Amino acid sequence: MATTTKRSIPLLKHLLRQTQTQTRPVTYMPRPGDGSPRTVTLIPGDGIGPLVTGAVEQVLDALHAPIIFEKFDVHGDMKTIPSEVLDSIKRNKVCLKGGLNTPMGGGVSSLNVQLRKELDLYASLVNCFNLPGLPTRHENVDIVVIRENTEGEYAGLEHEVVPGVVESLKVITKFCSERIAKYAFEYAYLNNRKTVTAVHKANIMKLADGLFLESCREIASKYPSIKYNEIIVDNCCMQLVSKPEQFDVMVTPNLYGNLVANTAAGIAGGTGVMPGGNVGADHAVFEQGASAGNVGKQKIVDRKTANPVALLLSSAMMLRHLQFPSFADRLENSVKRVILEGKYRTKDLGGTSTTQEVVDAVISNLD
Amino acid sequence: MALHIAKRLMRNRTTNEFIRNPTLGLYSSSDRTYSSSSSGLIPVTLFPGDGIGPEIAESVKQVFTAAEVPIEWEEHFVGTEVDPRTQSFVTWESLESVRRNKVGLKGPMATPIGKGHRSLNLTLRKELNLYANVRPCYSLPGYKTRYDDVNLVTIRENTEGEYSGLEHQVVRGVVESLKIITRQASLRVAEYAFYYAKAHGRDRVSAIHKANIMQKTDGLFLKCCREVAEKYPEIKYEEVVIDNCCMMLVKNPALFDVLVMPNLYGDIISDLCAGLIGGLGLTPSLNIGEGGIALAEAVHGSAPDIAGKNLANPTALLLSAVSMLHHLNLNEKGDKIQEAVLKTIAEGKYRTGDLGGSSTTTEFTKAIIDHL
């Protein structure tokens, strides 16, 4: 008697779950031939990169997703991205990558930034939201940070005027500001978002951020159904830590976007769980959302306790981008279920599991 | 909560011997031979400011009198017309007063909209050469926010960096803005940061930067910080990239102690930290200038909608005045007043509207005086 009840409880749970997900209101109608496998470039990267990309490979394999990965070895201390990698991305149009370590202050420009500039991936998107079952200090967080990715403070134009005085140029152009504003409003329109907030510091940097705001206002007038407002970056950070539910879609220039995205990721659960990607007119590169901690510490690499959730959710975004929505839904549901259950969580979420344990849990939860 | 306050007091007590060292008279105003008035009171310039400024300044004066702090206030008001010598509404006499007294307390000032004059805060900063903005952020026991274990100090370089104001339009649709970092300014603020850490018994200083992207500018800032760090081997020094810092601050603010950073990052991080403890209405702030000038100020706005209605919260100005007292080495008085303020807020019986209570400014002030 005892053994049958022990076995029947997980069976009952499974059946309950099935009845919950059986009501699927949408039928995705593909074009003939859409099911043929797509090649995607894969860059494992440094630090925890290979661990988490390995996790993605395993899960996509278990899903039998029509994805073929072309793996390339790129490390942060290389001078430039090898041309074969760039050719592969230009051919496949989609790439999934782990973090690339940027050596500090050493004259080597960041490979992450180089990749974005080469492929003109001008929009960086990070989706920060509360995952059900994951306790955080803030509730009702659902923020999408859209950040201009090519110019601004990251133009890399620095020089020493005289010894002891260094100048760095921050460049803002109407062209780039317009296209990022257009992307932000288009995103809001396509995803049924109600408000777009522009983050700036135009009270101090009147011309530079003023130009950014002008472009945003122009584009806002073309989308009258979407509310538009502006907020100064220091007030924005203060509001993020006290009342994050007021924010919806945020569009920012390069540097502020970095700070705001990482702050928003921190309040919603940490950088280990937020998906994100970079997109341009022709290419898309998906990676862990927040830039902090995407290479991780040596301790995490040694103990194999990196959190694969962020990259798994980013690969779900990638699957939707490639127009495989059903696979994306299944992957996301499984990941969310694992987080909700709470048994398999890595250290940054307060648990003790290793990466492999989380991956196994996700695979076993796939329906 | 009592443990919290006790820890802070222990830290401040151990630093008195250090401050009596005469070579460090550069920062502390312990050598006051130049401004001793016959009654032994220390003259301090007071700018009540606009809006709720006069009310909260009055509150501070009452608390200080009740606590018998040996200070005499020299009040200066912002003028109604532009003074050509300073090109703003702050008169030359006011500036001379601060330069003479070396210490000041400033309430919120609203710059009138218009052209032909500089913003008031900018005038003070440029004329007095205020190079460091210090904001001690600590969770107020009894005022619950989502973060209860915040105890850090942000020190922000206040003169250069991204806020140099040097922008120009290259061609139509292309704008350039210059970010300037100099060795001199970075060394200055790093020196003050380490001095502050030692003087207040703090054991770690973290430099916040983005040197992986802005290699030369933030690289120079980091170089200067490292140089100064070598002179203080007992203080731990670390460097944190700003995106990591933001993320760690919102996840676990107890990880940080003293933060030193260039202008833009400092602006954002110090406001973020103010948000962690309950907003600008509760955050003290102290500006340090060349020659040991210290100007404490309340960083919130002048709140014209509640001006004159006796509803304003004087906490920010009071805590700023306390940090000014610490700068003047009147540590005992400073601690007494700080304890009284914290106890009043912790009790919860007398709280002004912004903290969720319904007391008036005068009731709140009276409660603080009773707790002294």
CSV table of C-alpha atoms in Angstrom, one decimal, chain A residues 6-224:
chain,number,residue,atom,x,y,z
A,6,LYS,CA,4.8,6.9,-2.9
A,7,ARG,CA,4.7,6.3,-6.7
A,8,SER,CA,1.3,7.8,-7.2
A,9,ILE,CA,2.1,11.2,-5.8
A,10,PRO,CA,4.6,12.3,-8.6
A,11,LEU,CA,2.3,10.6,-11.1
A,12,LEU,CA,-0.6,12.7,-9.9
A,13,LYS,CA,1.6,15.8,-10.0
A,14,HIS,CA,2.5,15.1,-13.6
A,15,LEU,CA,-1.1,14.5,-14.6
A,16,LEU,CA,-2.2,17.8,-12.9
A,17,ARG,CA,0.5,19.7,-14.8
A,18,GLN,CA,-0.6,18.1,-18.0
A,19,THR,CA,-4.2,19.2,-17.5
A,20,GLN,CA,-3.0,22.7,-16.6
A,21,THR,CA,-1.1,23.1,-19.9
A,22,GLN,CA,-3.5,21.3,-22.1
A,23,THR,CA,-5.5,24.5,-22.8
A,24,ARG,CA,-3.3,25.9,-25.5
A,25,PRO,CA,-5.2,28.7,-27.3
A,26,VAL,CA,-2.8,29.4,-30.1
A,27,THR,CA,-1.8,27.2,-33.1
A,28,TYR,CA,1.4,28.3,-34.7
A,29,MET,CA,1.1,27.9,-38.4
A,30,PRO,CA,4.4,27.4,-40.1
A,31,ARG,CA,5.4,27.8,-43.7
A,32,PRO,CA,6.4,24.5,-45.4
A,33,GLY,CA,10.0,24.0,-44.9
A,34,ASP,CA,10.2,26.1,-41.7
A,35,GLY,CA,11.1,23.0,-39.8
A,36,SER,CA,14.5,22.4,-41.5
A,37,PRO,CA,17.4,22.8,-39.1
A,38,ARG,CA,19.0,26.3,-38.8
A,39,THR,CA,22.7,26.7,-38.2
A,40,VAL,CA,23.6,29.0,-35.3
A,41,THR,CA,27.1,30.2,-34.4
A,42,LEU,CA,28.1,29.3,-30.8
A,43,ILE,CA,30.9,31.1,-28.9
A,44,PRO,CA,31.4,29.5,-25.6
A,45,GLY,CA,33.7,32.3,-24.4
A,46,ASP,CA,35.6,32.5,-21.1
A,47,GLY,CA,35.1,31.7,-17.5
A,48,ILE,CA,31.6,30.2,-16.9
A,49,GLY,CA,30.8,30.6,-20.6
A,50,PRO,CA,31.7,27.1,-21.7
A,51,LEU,CA,29.7,25.7,-18.7
A,52,VAL,CA,26.5,27.5,-19.5
A,53,THR,CA,26.7,27.1,-23.3
A,54,GLY,CA,27.2,23.4,-22.7
A,55,ALA,CA,24.0,23.5,-20.7
A,56,VAL,CA,22.1,25.1,-23.5
A,57,GLU,CA,23.5,22.5,-26.0
A,58,GLN,CA,22.3,19.7,-23.7
A,59,VAL,CA,18.8,21.1,-23.3
A,60,LEU,CA,18.3,22.0,-27.0
A,61,ASP,CA,19.4,18.4,-27.8
A,62,ALA,CA,16.8,17.0,-25.4
A,63,LEU,CA,14.2,19.2,-27.0
A,64,HIS,CA,15.2,17.9,-30.5
A,65,ALA,CA,15.2,21.5,-31.6
A,66,PRO,CA,16.1,22.1,-35.2
A,67,ILE,CA,19.3,23.9,-34.3
A,68,ILE,CA,22.8,23.0,-35.4
A,69,PHE,CA,25.6,24.8,-33.6
A,70,GLU,CA,28.8,25.9,-35.2
A,71,LYS,CA,31.2,26.3,-32.3
A,72,PHE,CA,34.1,28.7,-32.3
A,73,ASP,CA,36.7,29.3,-29.7
A,74,VAL,CA,37.1,33.0,-28.9
A,75,HIS,CA,38.9,34.3,-25.8
A,76,GLY,CA,38.9,37.7,-24.3
A,77,ASP,CA,42.7,38.2,-24.7
A,78,MET,CA,42.7,37.8,-28.5
A,79,LYS,CA,43.4,41.1,-30.3
A,80,THR,CA,40.4,40.9,-32.6
A,81,ILE,CA,37.6,38.6,-33.3
A,82,PRO,CA,38.8,36.0,-35.9
A,83,SER,CA,37.4,36.7,-39.3
A,84,GLU,CA,36.0,33.1,-39.6
A,85,VAL,CA,33.8,33.8,-36.6
A,86,LEU,CA,32.5,37.0,-38.2
A,87,ASP,CA,31.9,35.2,-41.5
A,88,SER,CA,30.0,32.5,-39.7
A,89,ILE,CA,27.8,34.9,-37.9
A,90,LYS,CA,27.1,36.9,-41.1
A,91,ARG,CA,26.2,33.7,-42.8
A,92,ASN,CA,24.0,32.3,-40.1
A,93,LYS,CA,22.6,35.7,-38.9
A,94,VAL,CA,22.1,34.4,-35.4
A,95,CYS,CA,24.7,33.7,-32.7
A,96,LEU,CA,24.6,32.5,-29.1
A,97,LYS,CA,27.6,33.5,-26.9
A,98,GLY,CA,29.0,33.3,-23.4
A,99,GLY,CA,30.9,36.1,-21.8
A,100,LEU,CA,34.2,37.3,-23.0
A,101,ASN,CA,36.7,38.5,-20.4
A,102,THR,CA,38.0,42.0,-21.0
A,103,PRO,CA,41.5,42.5,-19.6
A,104,MET,CA,41.5,45.6,-17.4
A,105,GLY,CA,43.2,48.8,-18.6
A,106,GLY,CA,45.6,47.0,-20.9
A,107,GLY,CA,45.2,48.6,-24.3
A,108,VAL,CA,43.1,45.7,-25.6
A,109,SER,CA,39.6,46.9,-26.5
A,110,SER,CA,36.8,44.8,-25.3
A,111,LEU,CA,35.9,42.0,-27.8
A,112,ASN,CA,32.2,42.2,-26.7
A,113,VAL,CA,32.1,45.8,-27.9
A,114,GLN,CA,34.1,45.0,-31.0
A,115,LEU,CA,31.6,42.3,-32.0
A,116,ARG,CA,28.7,44.7,-31.5
A,117,LYS,CA,30.3,47.4,-33.6
A,118,GLU,CA,31.4,45.1,-36.4
A,119,LEU,CA,28.0,43.6,-36.8
A,120,ASP,CA,26.2,46.9,-36.1
A,121,LEU,CA,24.1,45.4,-33.3
A,122,TYR,CA,22.8,48.7,-32.2
A,123,ALA,CA,20.1,47.6,-29.8
A,124,SER,CA,20.8,45.7,-26.6
A,125,LEU,CA,17.8,44.3,-24.9
A,126,VAL,CA,17.6,43.0,-21.3
A,127,ASN,CA,14.3,41.7,-19.9
A,128,CYS,CA,14.2,41.9,-16.1
A,129,PHE,CA,11.2,40.3,-14.4
A,130,ASN,CA,10.3,38.5,-11.2
A,131,LEU,CA,10.4,34.8,-11.6
A,132,PRO,CA,7.6,33.1,-9.7
A,133,GLY,CA,9.0,31.2,-6.8
A,134,LEU,CA,12.2,33.2,-6.5
A,135,PRO,CA,12.0,35.5,-3.5
A,136,THR,CA,13.3,39.0,-4.1
A,137,ARG,CA,13.0,42.3,-2.2
A,138,HIS,CA,10.9,43.8,-5.0
A,139,GLU,CA,7.6,42.6,-6.5
A,140,ASN,CA,5.9,43.3,-9.8
A,141,VAL,CA,9.1,43.9,-11.7
A,142,ASP,CA,8.8,43.6,-15.4
A,143,ILE,CA,11.2,45.9,-17.1
A,144,VAL,CA,12.8,45.8,-20.5
A,145,VAL,CA,15.9,47.9,-20.9
A,146,ILE,CA,16.7,48.8,-24.5
A,147,ARG,CA,20.2,50.3,-24.7
A,148,GLU,CA,22.0,52.0,-27.6
A,149,ASN,CA,24.9,49.7,-28.2
A,150,THR,CA,27.4,51.4,-30.6
A,151,GLU,CA,28.2,55.0,-29.7
A,152,GLY,CA,27.9,57.2,-26.6
A,153,GLU,CA,30.6,56.8,-24.0
A,154,TYR,CA,31.8,53.6,-25.5
A,155,ALA,CA,33.2,55.2,-28.7
A,156,GLY,CA,36.6,54.4,-27.4
A,157,LEU,CA,38.1,57.8,-28.4
A,158,GLU,CA,40.5,58.6,-25.7
A,159,HIS,CA,43.7,60.5,-25.6
A,160,GLU,CA,46.2,62.0,-23.2
A,161,VAL,CA,46.2,65.8,-23.7
A,162,VAL,CA,49.3,66.4,-21.5
A,163,PRO,CA,50.7,64.0,-19.0
A,164,GLY,CA,48.1,63.8,-16.2
A,165,VAL,CA,45.1,65.0,-18.2
A,166,VAL,CA,43.1,62.5,-20.2
A,167,GLU,CA,40.1,63.2,-22.4
A,168,SER,CA,37.4,60.8,-23.5
A,169,LEU,CA,34.9,61.7,-26.2
A,170,LYS,CA,31.2,60.8,-25.8
A,171,VAL,CA,29.6,61.0,-29.2
A,172,ILE,CA,25.8,61.1,-29.7
A,173,THR,CA,24.4,61.2,-33.2
A,174,LYS,CA,20.9,61.8,-34.4
A,175,PHE,CA,21.1,58.8,-36.6
A,176,CYS,CA,21.8,56.3,-33.8
A,177,SER,CA,19.5,57.9,-31.4
A,178,GLU,CA,16.7,57.8,-33.9
A,179,ARG,CA,17.1,54.2,-34.7
A,180,ILE,CA,17.3,53.1,-31.1
A,181,ALA,CA,14.2,55.1,-30.3
A,182,LYS,CA,12.4,53.5,-33.3
A,183,TYR,CA,13.4,50.1,-32.1
A,184,ALA,CA,12.2,50.8,-28.6
A,185,PHE,CA,8.8,52.0,-29.7
A,186,GLU,CA,8.5,49.2,-32.2
A,187,TYR,CA,9.3,46.7,-29.5
A,188,ALA,CA,6.7,48.2,-27.2
A,189,TYR,CA,4.1,48.2,-30.0
A,190,LEU,CA,4.8,44.6,-31.0
A,191,ASN,CA,4.8,43.3,-27.4
A,192,ASN,CA,1.8,45.2,-26.1
A,193,ARG,CA,3.8,47.4,-23.7
A,194,LYS,CA,2.2,50.5,-22.4
A,195,THR,CA,5.0,53.0,-21.6
A,196,VAL,CA,8.4,53.9,-22.9
A,197,THR,CA,10.7,55.9,-20.6
A,198,ALA,CA,13.8,57.7,-21.9
A,199,VAL,CA,16.7,57.8,-19.4
A,200,HIS,CA,19.0,60.8,-19.7
A,201,LYS,CA,21.1,63.4,-18.0
A,202,ALA,CA,20.1,66.4,-20.2
A,203,ASN,CA,20.1,68.9,-17.3
A,204,ILE,CA,23.9,68.6,-17.3
A,205,MET,CA,24.8,67.3,-20.7
A,206,LYS,CA,22.5,69.6,-22.5
A,207,LEU,CA,23.6,69.1,-26.1
A,208,ALA,CA,24.5,65.4,-26.1
A,209,ASP,CA,21.6,63.9,-24.1
A,210,GLY,CA,19.4,66.7,-25.4
A,211,LEU,CA,19.9,65.3,-28.9
A,212,PHE,CA,19.0,61.9,-27.7
A,213,LEU,CA,15.8,63.2,-26.1
A,214,GLU,CA,14.8,65.1,-29.2
A,215,SER,CA,15.0,62.0,-31.3
A,216,CYS,CA,13.0,60.0,-28.7
A,217,ARG,CA,10.3,62.7,-28.6
A,218,GLU,CA,10.0,62.8,-32.4
A,219,ILE,CA,9.5,59.0,-32.6
A,220,ALA,CA,7.1,59.1,-29.6
A,221,SER,CA,4.8,61.4,-31.6
A,222,LYS,CA,4.4,58.7,-34.2
A,223,TYR,CA,3.1,56.2,-31.6
A,224,PRO,CA,0.3,58.1,-29.9
